[in-house]
Coordinates of C-alpha atoms in Angstrom, one line a residue:
M19 CA -47.0 -68.2 0.9
S20 CA -43.5 -69.5 1.2
N21 CA -40.6 -67.4 2.4
A22 CA -39.1 -67.1 -1.1
K23 CA -42.4 -65.8 -2.5
E24 CA -42.7 -63.3 0.4
K25 CA -39.2 -61.9 -0.4
K26 CA -40.0 -61.7 -4.1
Y27 CA -43.3 -59.9 -3.3
A28 CA -41.5 -57.5 -1.0
R29 CA -38.9 -56.6 -3.7
R30 CA -41.7 -56.0 -6.2
M31 CA -43.7 -53.8 -3.9
R32 CA -40.9 -51.7 -2.4
N33 CA -41.6 -48.8 -4.8
Q34 CA -45.3 -48.7 -4.3
P35 CA -46.9 -45.6 -2.7
S36 CA -47.6 -45.7 1.0
N37 CA -51.4 -45.1 0.5
V38 CA -51.8 -48.3 -1.4
S39 CA -52.5 -51.3 0.8
F40 CA -53.4 -54.9 0.2
D41 CA -55.5 -57.4 2.0
Q42 CA -53.8 -60.5 3.3
G43 CA -56.2 -62.7 1.5
D44 CA -56.6 -61.6 -2.1
R45 CA -53.7 -59.0 -2.3
T46 CA -56.0 -56.5 -4.0
P47 CA -55.1 -52.8 -3.6
Q48 CA -57.6 -51.0 -1.5
G49 CA -56.9 -47.6 -3.1
Y50 CA -57.8 -48.8 -6.6
G51 CA -61.0 -49.8 -8.3
R52 CA -61.8 -51.5 -11.5
G53 CA -58.8 -50.2 -13.4
Y54 CA -56.4 -52.3 -11.4
F55 CA -55.9 -55.9 -12.7
P56 CA -53.2 -57.7 -10.8
Q57 CA -52.0 -61.2 -11.7
Q58 CA -53.4 -64.0 -9.6
R59 CA -50.8 -65.7 -7.6
G60 CA -52.8 -68.8 -7.1
G61 CA -56.2 -70.1 -7.8
T62 CA -58.3 -72.8 -9.5
S63 CA -58.0 -74.2 -12.9
G64 CA -58.6 -72.3 -16.1
Q65 CA -62.1 -73.5 -16.4
Q66 CA -63.0 -72.2 -13.0
Q67 CA -61.5 -68.7 -13.9
R68 CA -63.6 -68.6 -17.0
G69 CA -66.7 -68.8 -14.9
P70 CA -69.5 -66.3 -14.5
H71 CA -67.1 -63.4 -13.7
H72 CA -65.4 -63.6 -17.1
S73 CA -67.4 -60.8 -18.6
Q74 CA -66.6 -58.2 -15.9
G75 CA -63.2 -57.2 -17.3
P76 CA -60.4 -58.1 -19.6
H77 CA -58.1 -61.1 -18.9
T78 CA -54.5 -60.9 -17.9
G79 CA -51.9 -63.6 -17.6
G80 CA -51.9 -65.1 -14.1
G81 CA -49.0 -67.4 -14.2
R82 CA -50.2 -70.9 -14.9
G83 CA -53.8 -70.0 -15.2
R84 CA -56.2 -67.1 -15.5
G85 CA -58.3 -66.0 -12.6
D86 CA -61.1 -63.5 -11.8
F87 CA -60.9 -60.2 -10.0
N88 CA -62.6 -58.9 -6.8
E89 CA -64.6 -55.8 -6.8
G90 CA -62.9 -52.7 -5.2
P91 CA -63.7 -49.0 -4.6
Q92 CA -64.6 -47.3 -7.8
I93 CA -62.6 -44.3 -9.2
P94 CA -64.6 -41.1 -9.6
K95 CA -65.4 -40.3 -13.2
Y96 CA -64.4 -36.6 -12.8
I97 CA -62.7 -34.3 -10.3
T98 CA -62.8 -30.5 -9.6
A99 CA -59.4 -29.0 -10.5
S100 CA -59.6 -26.1 -8.0
M101 CA -60.5 -28.3 -5.1
F102 CA -57.9 -30.9 -6.0
A103 CA -55.2 -28.3 -6.3
Q104 CA -56.2 -26.8 -3.0
A105 CA -56.0 -30.1 -1.3
R106 CA -52.6 -30.8 -2.8
A107 CA -51.2 -27.2 -2.3
A108 CA -49.1 -28.1 0.7
E109 CA -47.6 -31.1 -1.0
I110 CA -46.8 -29.0 -4.1
N111 CA -45.1 -26.2 -2.0
A112 CA -43.1 -28.8 -0.2
M113 CA -42.0 -30.3 -3.5
V114 CA -41.0 -26.9 -5.0
K115 CA -39.1 -26.0 -1.8
A116 CA -37.2 -29.3 -1.8
V117 CA -36.3 -28.9 -5.5
S118 CA -35.1 -25.3 -5.1
Q119 CA -33.0 -25.9 -2.0
K120 CA -29.4 -27.1 -2.5
S121 CA -28.8 -30.2 -0.4
S122 CA -25.0 -30.5 -1.2
N123 CA -22.1 -28.2 -0.4
S124 CA -20.3 -28.7 -3.7
L125 CA -20.2 -26.2 -6.5
V126 CA -21.8 -26.8 -9.8
F127 CA -18.6 -27.5 -11.7
Q128 CA -17.8 -30.2 -9.1
S129 CA -20.8 -32.1 -10.2
L130 CA -19.2 -32.7 -13.6
P131 CA -17.2 -35.9 -14.3
R132 CA -13.5 -35.6 -13.6
H133 CA -12.6 -35.8 -17.2
M134 CA -14.7 -32.7 -17.9
R135 CA -13.4 -30.5 -15.1
R136 CA -11.0 -27.7 -15.8
R137 CA -9.0 -25.6 -13.4
A138 CA -10.4 -22.3 -14.9
M139 CA -14.0 -23.3 -14.2
G140 CA -13.8 -21.7 -10.7
H141 CA -13.7 -18.2 -12.1
D142 CA -14.6 -18.5 -15.8
I143 CA -18.3 -19.4 -16.4
K144 CA -17.8 -19.9 -20.1
R145 CA -15.7 -22.9 -19.4
L146 CA -18.8 -24.7 -18.1
P147 CA -21.4 -26.4 -20.3
R148 CA -24.3 -24.1 -21.4
R149 CA -26.8 -25.9 -19.2
L150 CA -24.9 -25.1 -16.1
R151 CA -23.8 -21.5 -16.7
E152 CA -26.8 -19.9 -15.2
I153 CA -26.5 -21.9 -12.0
A154 CA -22.7 -21.1 -11.8
K155 CA -23.5 -17.4 -12.4
R156 CA -25.8 -17.3 -9.4
E157 CA -23.3 -19.1 -7.3
M158 CA -20.6 -16.6 -8.2
E159 CA -22.8 -13.6 -7.4
K160 CA -23.7 -15.1 -4.1
S161 CA -20.1 -15.7 -3.2
V162 CA -19.2 -12.1 -4.1
H163 CA -21.8 -10.5 -1.9
Q164 CA -21.2 -12.9 1.0
K165 CA -19.1 -11.2 3.6
K166 CA -16.4 -13.0 5.5
E167 CA -17.0 -13.0 9.3
Q168 CA -14.5 -11.1 11.3
S169 CA -12.4 -13.2 13.6
K170 CA -12.9 -12.3 17.2
S171 CA -9.3 -13.1 18.2
K172 CA -6.5 -11.3 16.5
C173 CA -3.7 -13.1 14.7
R174 CA -0.4 -13.8 16.4
K175 CA 1.4 -11.1 14.4
A176 CA -1.2 -8.5 15.5
R177 CA -1.0 -9.6 19.1
R178 CA 2.7 -9.3 19.2
R179 CA 2.7 -5.9 17.6
H180 CA 3.8 -3.0 19.8
G181 CA 1.0 -0.8 21.1
N182 CA 2.7 2.4 20.0
L183 CA 4.8 1.8 16.9
Q184 CA 6.3 5.3 17.0
L185 CA 7.9 4.8 20.4
E186 CA 9.0 1.3 19.3
F187 CA 10.7 2.6 16.2
N188 CA 12.4 5.4 18.1
R189 CA 13.7 2.8 20.5
R190 CA 15.1 0.7 17.7
Q191 CA 16.9 3.5 16.0
R192 CA 18.7 5.1 19.0
K193 CA 22.1 3.9 17.8
N194 CA 21.5 3.6 14.0
I195 CA 19.0 6.1 12.5
W196 CA 16.5 4.9 9.9
L197 CA 15.9 6.8 6.6
E198 CA 12.4 7.7 5.5
T199 CA 12.4 4.8 3.1
H200 CA 13.8 2.3 5.7
I201 CA 10.7 0.1 5.8
W202 CA 10.6 -0.2 2.0
F203 CA 14.3 -1.1 1.8
T204 CA 14.2 -3.7 4.6
K205 CA 11.7 -5.8 2.7
R206 CA 13.9 -5.9 -0.4
F207 CA 17.6 -5.4 0.6
H208 CA 20.2 -6.6 3.0
M209 CA 20.8 -3.9 5.5
V210 CA 24.1 -2.8 7.0
K211 CA 24.8 -0.4 9.9
K212 CA 27.4 2.2 8.9
W213 CA 28.2 5.8 10.0
G214 CA 25.3 5.9 12.4
Y215 CA 22.7 4.8 9.9
C216 CA 20.9 1.6 8.8
L217 CA 21.5 1.5 5.1
A218 CA 20.6 -0.8 2.2
E219 CA 23.7 -2.7 1.0
R220 CA 22.6 -5.2 -1.7
P221 CA 19.2 -6.5 -2.9
T222 CA 17.8 -9.8 -1.9
M223 CA 16.8 -10.6 -5.5
K224 CA 18.2 -10.2 -9.0
S225 CA 17.5 -6.5 -9.8
Y226 CA 20.7 -5.3 -11.5
R227 CA 19.2 -5.7 -15.0
A228 CA 15.9 -4.1 -14.0
C229 CA 17.8 -1.1 -12.5
Y230 CA 19.8 -0.7 -15.7
R231 CA 16.7 -0.8 -17.8
A232 CA 15.1 1.9 -15.6
M233 CA 18.2 4.1 -15.8
S234 CA 18.3 3.7 -19.6
N235 CA 14.6 3.9 -20.5
H236 CA 12.6 5.3 -17.6
C237 CA 13.6 6.5 -14.1
L238 CA 15.5 5.2 -11.1
L239 CA 15.2 6.8 -7.6
Q240 CA 18.0 6.8 -5.0
D241 CA 17.7 7.9 -1.4
L242 CA 20.6 10.2 -0.5
S243 CA 19.1 11.4 2.8
Y244 CA 22.0 9.8 4.7
L245 CA 24.2 12.7 3.5
C246 CA 24.8 15.3 6.2
C247 CA 23.7 18.8 5.6
V248 CA 25.3 21.9 7.4
E249 CA 23.8 25.4 7.0
V250 CA 26.1 28.4 7.2
T251 CA 24.3 31.8 7.7
G252 CA 25.8 35.2 7.7
K253 CA 26.8 38.2 5.5
E254 CA 28.0 37.3 2.0
E255 CA 31.4 39.0 2.4
E256 CA 32.1 37.3 5.7
L257 CA 31.1 33.9 4.4
L258 CA 33.2 34.1 1.3
K259 CA 36.2 35.3 3.3
A260 CA 36.0 32.4 5.8
L261 CA 35.2 29.7 3.2
S262 CA 38.1 30.7 0.9
R263 CA 40.5 29.2 3.4
L264 CA 39.1 25.8 2.8
C265 CA 39.3 25.6 -1.0
S266 CA 41.4 26.8 -3.9
I267 CA 40.6 28.3 -7.3
E268 CA 43.2 26.0 -8.8
T269 CA 40.9 23.0 -8.3
G270 CA 37.9 24.6 -10.1
P271 CA 34.9 26.8 -9.2
T272 CA 34.7 27.7 -5.5
F273 CA 32.0 29.0 -3.3
A274 CA 32.4 32.4 -5.0
A275 CA 31.5 31.1 -8.5
V276 CA 29.0 33.5 -10.1
P277 CA 26.4 30.9 -11.3
C278 CA 26.5 29.2 -7.9
L279 CA 26.6 32.4 -5.8
S280 CA 23.3 33.6 -7.5
G281 CA 21.6 30.4 -6.5
R282 CA 21.0 29.2 -10.1
R283 CA 23.5 26.3 -10.0
Q284 CA 24.6 23.6 -7.5
G285 CA 28.4 23.6 -7.0
S286 CA 30.8 20.8 -6.1
L287 CA 34.3 21.1 -4.8
I288 CA 36.9 19.4 -2.5
L289 CA 37.5 20.9 0.9
Y290 CA 40.9 21.1 2.6
K291 CA 42.0 21.9 6.1
A292 CA 42.3 25.6 6.7
D293 CA 45.3 27.1 4.8
K294 CA 46.7 23.6 4.1
Y295 CA 46.1 23.3 0.3
P296 CA 47.2 21.2 -1.5
D297 CA 47.8 18.9 1.5
E298 CA 45.4 17.4 4.0
A299 CA 42.3 17.1 1.8
L300 CA 39.0 16.5 3.7
G301 CA 36.7 15.3 0.9
P302 CA 34.2 16.3 -1.7
V303 CA 31.1 18.3 -0.9
D304 CA 28.1 19.8 -2.7
F305 CA 26.7 23.2 -1.9
I306 CA 23.7 25.4 -2.8
W307 CA 23.3 29.2 -2.1
K308 CA 19.9 30.4 -1.3
P309 CA 19.0 33.2 -3.8
K310 CA 18.6 36.7 -2.6
S311 CA 15.2 38.0 -1.9
I312 CA 16.4 41.4 -3.1
P313 CA 18.8 40.9 -6.0
E314 CA 20.8 44.1 -5.6
S315 CA 21.1 44.0 -1.9
S316 CA 24.7 43.6 -0.5
C317 CA 23.9 43.6 3.2
E318 CA 21.4 40.8 3.1
I319 CA 22.0 37.7 5.2
R320 CA 22.8 34.7 3.0
Q321 CA 22.2 31.0 3.5
L322 CA 24.5 28.3 2.3
W323 CA 23.7 24.6 2.5
I324 CA 26.7 22.1 2.3
W325 CA 26.1 18.4 1.9
M326 CA 28.9 16.0 2.9
H327 CA 29.4 12.3 3.5
P328 CA 28.7 11.3 7.1
A329 CA 32.3 10.0 7.5
L330 CA 33.6 13.5 6.8
K331 CA 31.1 15.4 9.0
Q332 CA 33.1 15.8 12.2
D333 CA 36.3 16.9 10.4
I334 CA 34.5 19.4 8.2
L335 CA 32.5 20.8 11.1
K336 CA 35.7 21.3 13.1
E337 CA 37.3 23.2 10.2
L338 CA 34.1 25.3 9.6
R339 CA 34.0 26.3 13.2
L340 CA 37.7 27.2 13.1
V341 CA 37.5 29.5 10.0
C342 CA 34.2 31.1 11.1
V343 CA 35.5 31.7 14.6
C344 CA 32.7 29.9 16.3
E345 CA 33.3 29.1 20.0
D346 CA 32.9 25.7 21.5
R347 CA 30.0 27.0 23.6
P348 CA 26.8 25.9 21.9
D349 CA 23.9 28.4 21.5
N350 CA 21.2 25.8 21.9
A351 CA 20.2 24.1 25.1
V352 CA 19.4 20.5 24.3
Y353 CA 16.3 19.4 26.2
T354 CA 16.9 16.1 27.9
P355 CA 13.6 14.6 29.1
S356 CA 13.5 13.4 32.7
L357 CA 11.4 10.5 33.8
P358 CA 8.7 11.4 36.4
A359 CA 9.4 10.3 39.9
D360 CA 7.5 7.2 40.8
P361 CA 5.3 7.4 43.9
P362 CA 6.4 5.2 46.8
Q363 CA 4.9 1.8 46.5
E364 CA 4.5 -1.0 49.0
E365 CA 6.9 -3.9 48.6
K366 CA 5.3 -6.9 47.0
P367 CA 6.5 -10.4 47.5
A368 CA 8.9 -11.4 44.8
T369 CA 7.5 -13.7 42.2
V370 CA 9.6 -16.0 40.0
K371 CA 8.8 -15.7 36.3
K372 CA 8.6 -18.8 34.3
A373 CA 11.4 -19.1 31.8
G374 CA 11.0 -20.3 28.2
K375 CA 8.0 -18.1 27.3
K376 CA 8.1 -15.1 25.1
R377 CA 6.7 -12.0 26.8
K378 CA 5.3 -9.1 24.8
M379 CA 6.7 -5.7 25.5
Q380 CA 4.1 -3.9 27.6
D381 CA 3.2 -0.3 26.9
K382 CA 1.1 0.7 29.9
E383 CA 1.4 4.5 29.4
G384 CA 0.8 4.5 25.7
E385 CA 1.5 7.8 23.9
K386 CA 2.1 9.6 27.2
A387 CA 5.2 7.6 27.9
V388 CA 8.4 9.6 27.8
P389 CA 11.3 8.0 25.9
V390 CA 14.5 7.6 27.9
K391 CA 16.5 9.3 25.2
K392 CA 15.2 11.9 22.8
I393 CA 16.3 11.6 19.2
I394 CA 17.7 14.8 17.7
G395 CA 19.2 14.8 14.2
D396 CA 20.9 11.6 13.3
G397 CA 23.2 8.9 14.5
T398 CA 26.3 10.9 13.8
R399 CA 25.9 12.8 17.0
D400 CA 24.6 12.0 20.5
C401 CA 21.7 13.8 22.1
P402 CA 23.7 16.1 24.4
D403 CA 26.0 17.2 21.5
P404 CA 25.3 20.8 20.2
Y405 CA 23.9 21.4 16.7
Q406 CA 24.2 25.2 16.4
W407 CA 27.2 27.5 16.9
T408 CA 27.4 31.3 16.5
S409 CA 30.4 33.5 16.1
T410 CA 30.5 36.7 18.2
Q411 CA 33.1 38.3 15.9
T412 CA 31.7 37.6 12.4
S413 CA 28.0 36.9 13.3
I414 CA 28.2 33.7 11.3
T415 CA 25.9 30.8 12.5
I416 CA 26.6 27.2 11.8
R417 CA 23.7 24.7 12.1
D418 CA 23.7 21.0 11.8
L419 CA 20.6 20.0 9.7
T420 CA 21.4 16.4 9.3
M421 CA 18.1 14.4 8.8
E422 CA 16.2 17.6 8.6
I423 CA 16.2 17.7 4.8
V424 CA 15.2 14.7 2.7
R425 CA 17.2 14.3 -0.5
Y426 CA 16.5 12.0 -3.5
R427 CA 18.3 11.5 -6.8
L428 CA 16.4 10.6 -10.0
V429 CA 18.3 9.0 -12.8
G430 CA 16.9 8.4 -16.3
P431 CA 15.5 10.1 -19.4
L432 CA 12.0 10.4 -17.9
S433 CA 13.0 11.9 -14.6
N434 CA 11.3 15.2 -15.3
C435 CA 8.1 13.5 -16.3
V436 CA 8.1 11.6 -13.1
L437 CA 8.6 14.8 -11.1
N438 CA 5.7 16.5 -13.0
D439 CA 3.4 13.6 -12.3
A440 CA 4.3 13.2 -8.6
L441 CA 4.6 16.9 -7.6
H442 CA 2.1 19.6 -8.2
P443 CA 2.5 23.3 -7.3
A444 CA 0.8 24.4 -4.2
P445 CA -2.6 26.0 -4.8
V446 CA -2.9 29.7 -4.1
H447 CA -4.9 30.4 -0.9
K448 CA -7.9 32.7 -1.1
K449 CA -9.1 35.0 1.6
T450 CA -12.6 33.4 1.6
E451 CA -11.1 30.0 2.5
D452 CA -10.5 28.8 6.0
R453 CA -7.0 29.1 7.4
G454 CA -5.1 25.9 7.8
P455 CA -2.0 24.8 9.6
H456 CA 0.4 26.3 7.0
S457 CA -0.4 30.0 7.7
W458 CA 2.9 31.2 6.3
W459 CA 1.9 30.0 2.8
E460 CA -1.6 31.5 3.1
D461 CA -0.1 34.9 4.1
Y462 CA 2.4 34.8 1.2
S463 CA -0.1 33.7 -1.5
Q464 CA -2.6 36.5 -0.6
H465 CA -0.3 39.2 -2.0
S466 CA -1.6 40.1 -5.4
D467 CA 1.7 41.7 -6.5
N468 CA 3.7 38.6 -5.9
L469 CA 3.7 36.6 -9.1
L470 CA 6.8 34.5 -8.3
H471 CA 4.9 31.4 -7.6
D472 CA 2.9 31.5 -10.8
Q473 CA 6.1 32.0 -12.8
Q474 CA 7.8 29.1 -11.1
S475 CA 4.8 26.9 -11.7
S476 CA 4.6 27.7 -15.4
L477 CA 8.3 26.9 -15.8
F478 CA 7.9 23.6 -13.9
H479 CA 5.1 22.5 -16.2
L480 CA 7.4 23.2 -19.2
L481 CA 9.8 20.6 -17.9
Q482 CA 7.3 17.9 -18.8
G483 CA 8.1 18.4 -22.5
I484 CA 11.7 17.6 -22.0
T485 CA 12.6 14.1 -23.3
S486 CA 16.0 14.0 -21.5
P487 CA 17.6 15.8 -18.5
A488 CA 20.6 16.4 -20.7
Q489 CA 18.7 19.3 -22.3
I490 CA 19.0 21.2 -19.0
P491 CA 22.4 22.5 -17.9
P492 CA 23.8 20.3 -15.1
G493 CA 23.3 21.5 -11.6
T494 CA 20.4 23.8 -12.4
V495 CA 18.3 24.8 -9.4
L496 CA 14.6 25.5 -9.5
G497 CA 12.7 26.6 -6.4
L498 CA 9.0 25.7 -6.1
T499 CA 6.5 25.2 -3.3
V500 CA 4.5 22.1 -3.9
G501 CA 1.5 20.5 -2.2
D502 CA 1.3 17.2 -0.4
P503 CA 2.0 14.5 -3.1
R504 CA 0.0 11.9 -1.2
V505 CA -3.2 13.9 -1.9
N506 CA -2.8 13.7 -5.7
L507 CA -1.8 10.0 -6.0
P508 CA -3.4 8.4 -9.1
K509 CA -5.9 5.6 -8.5
K510 CA -4.1 3.4 -11.0
R511 CA -0.3 3.3 -11.5
T512 CA 0.6 4.6 -15.0
K513 CA 3.9 5.2 -16.8
S514 CA 5.1 8.8 -17.1
V515 CA 5.7 10.0 -20.6
P516 CA 6.8 13.4 -22.0
N517 CA 4.1 15.8 -23.1
L518 CA 5.4 17.4 -26.3
Q519 CA 2.5 19.9 -26.2
Q520 CA 4.0 21.6 -23.2
Y521 CA 7.3 22.1 -24.9
E522 CA 7.7 25.5 -26.4
G523 CA 10.7 24.7 -28.4
V524 CA 13.5 27.0 -29.4
L525 CA 13.0 30.2 -27.4
W526 CA 12.5 28.5 -24.0
H527 CA 15.4 26.0 -24.7
K528 CA 17.7 28.9 -25.7
N529 CA 16.9 30.7 -22.5
M530 CA 17.7 27.6 -20.5
I531 CA 21.0 27.1 -22.2
T532 CA 22.2 30.7 -21.9
L533 CA 20.8 31.0 -18.3
R534 CA 18.9 34.3 -19.1
M535 CA 16.0 33.5 -16.9
P536 CA 15.3 35.9 -14.1
A537 CA 17.0 35.0 -10.8
D538 CA 13.6 35.2 -9.0
L539 CA 12.7 31.8 -10.5
F540 CA 15.4 30.1 -8.4
Y541 CA 14.2 31.6 -5.1
T542 CA 12.9 29.1 -2.5
H543 CA 11.0 29.6 0.7
L544 CA 13.0 26.8 2.4
D545 CA 13.8 28.0 5.9
I546 CA 14.7 25.4 8.6
T547 CA 13.8 26.7 12.0

C-alpha cells in the first residue's frame, strides 16, 4: 500500500474503537463476524469476485470491482442482560461519574455566547435560559454555603493597630479632648482644634440640603457636649443671694424665676461681673434647678447646673468663686499616677536602628500600663488643676462637671418620636431578681409607695402623640430614668412617626400649657459623685 493510501486509511480509522483490529493482509476486523462487510481495496476482476463465494452474503461496492469476504468470528445470537450489565457496571459508573463532574471552572452563564450574556445573570437566575436555570440554582446554593477560608496573616491595618485602643485614644486626646461622637464625626467632617476640644467644623460632602430637610420634616441631632457644666450646691437662700450679684432683673428672668426655681423650666440669662451691671458682661449661660425631693422644705440643699461656652469658663468660674466666697484652696486631692521604678538593668551594647522603616508602637504591658498623665474632665483644665471648691462661710460647693454630662440637641417636628423610640423607661426591679451593678435603682424601685417613676413613664409615652415640639412650652424639663438604649436597638432601621393613639387630646394638652402638672414629675435622680 502506498504512503498516500496509508494516510487515507489512518484518517478513516482514527475514530474506530480500540478493541477492533485488522489483519495486515485482508484488513478484516477481528472483532466482527458476518455482519461486517468492508469494501475491498484491491483484488481480481469482477468475474473472479462473482465466484463460488457470491452466495455467502450481499454485495457492496468495492471501488473498481466487487470482491468476496473472509469468514470471521460469529456474533452470538442472544446475550443475558444481567450478566452483560454486570460486566459493564464499572464502565457505566465511570461514565456517569465523568458526566456528573464539572471539568471547567467557569459558571453556567459563562458558557453562553457573548451576545446572550447579561450582567444581571450572576445574581438573577431568571435572566438565564430555562434549560440552564436548574444548574445555575445549584451553583448559587453551593456558593452561599461555601465558607471563605480565614487568612492566617492579618491585614496591614490590623497589624498596625494599637494593642490597647483605650490607652492609645487617651494618649491622642491629652491636649484636645474628644467628644463621645468623635469617631463618627471624623469620618464625615473636617475637624478643628478649639477651646481644648477636637470639634467638627464643616462636612466633607454636600449635606446642607439634607440637614435642612431633616430639620423641616424629621429630626436633626447636634452634639453639645463641648459646653462646660458647673454645679453649684448649697442652701437656696444662700445661692440666690450670691447669684443675684451676677445678673439683673432688668435683662429678664433670673435664677430666682418661679418656673425655673421649681425645676420645671430651663432658664437662660447673661452673666456679668460681680456688681458690674450693665458693664463688663461675661456671656450667656443656661441653667437648670434640680427639683426638691420635699416640695415644702426650705432647708433642703439645692443643686444648680449652669452650662456655658468653654471660652467663658475660666472667667465665670472666677466670678462664681468670688460671690460664693470659695477659697483658692481646693477640696479635692488630684491623684497623679507615678510610674513604677524600673529595676536596675545591665547595660547593653548600643545598637543602631535602621532608619526609613515604620515601627509600630509597642505595648508590652498592655492594660496594666499606667498612663503618664491621667485625664480628668476636659481640655479646658490641666490635670493638677482643682475641680471642686467649698466655702467655709456659706457652705456652698462649686464643682466643675465638664465632660461628665453628655448633652444633645434634637431639632425637628419628630424629635419627640425619636426620643420615644430610642429611650425606654428603666424596668422596675423585683425582689426575686438578682441584684446587678446599679444597686441604687434596685433599692429605689422596691418601694411600693413610690409611684413617681410610673407617673413619669406614662407622661413620657404621651409625648409620642405630639406632632410638633411647639405644642410643649419652651424649656420644659422632664425627669426620667431610662435603660440602656443599646439593648433595645431595632434590628432594622425604621422612621419614627407620631402615634396619635397615645395622644389624649385636650385635657392633657391644657395641663401642659398651664403647667398644672405636679412638681414631682420633673424630679430627677441625677447625682454626679
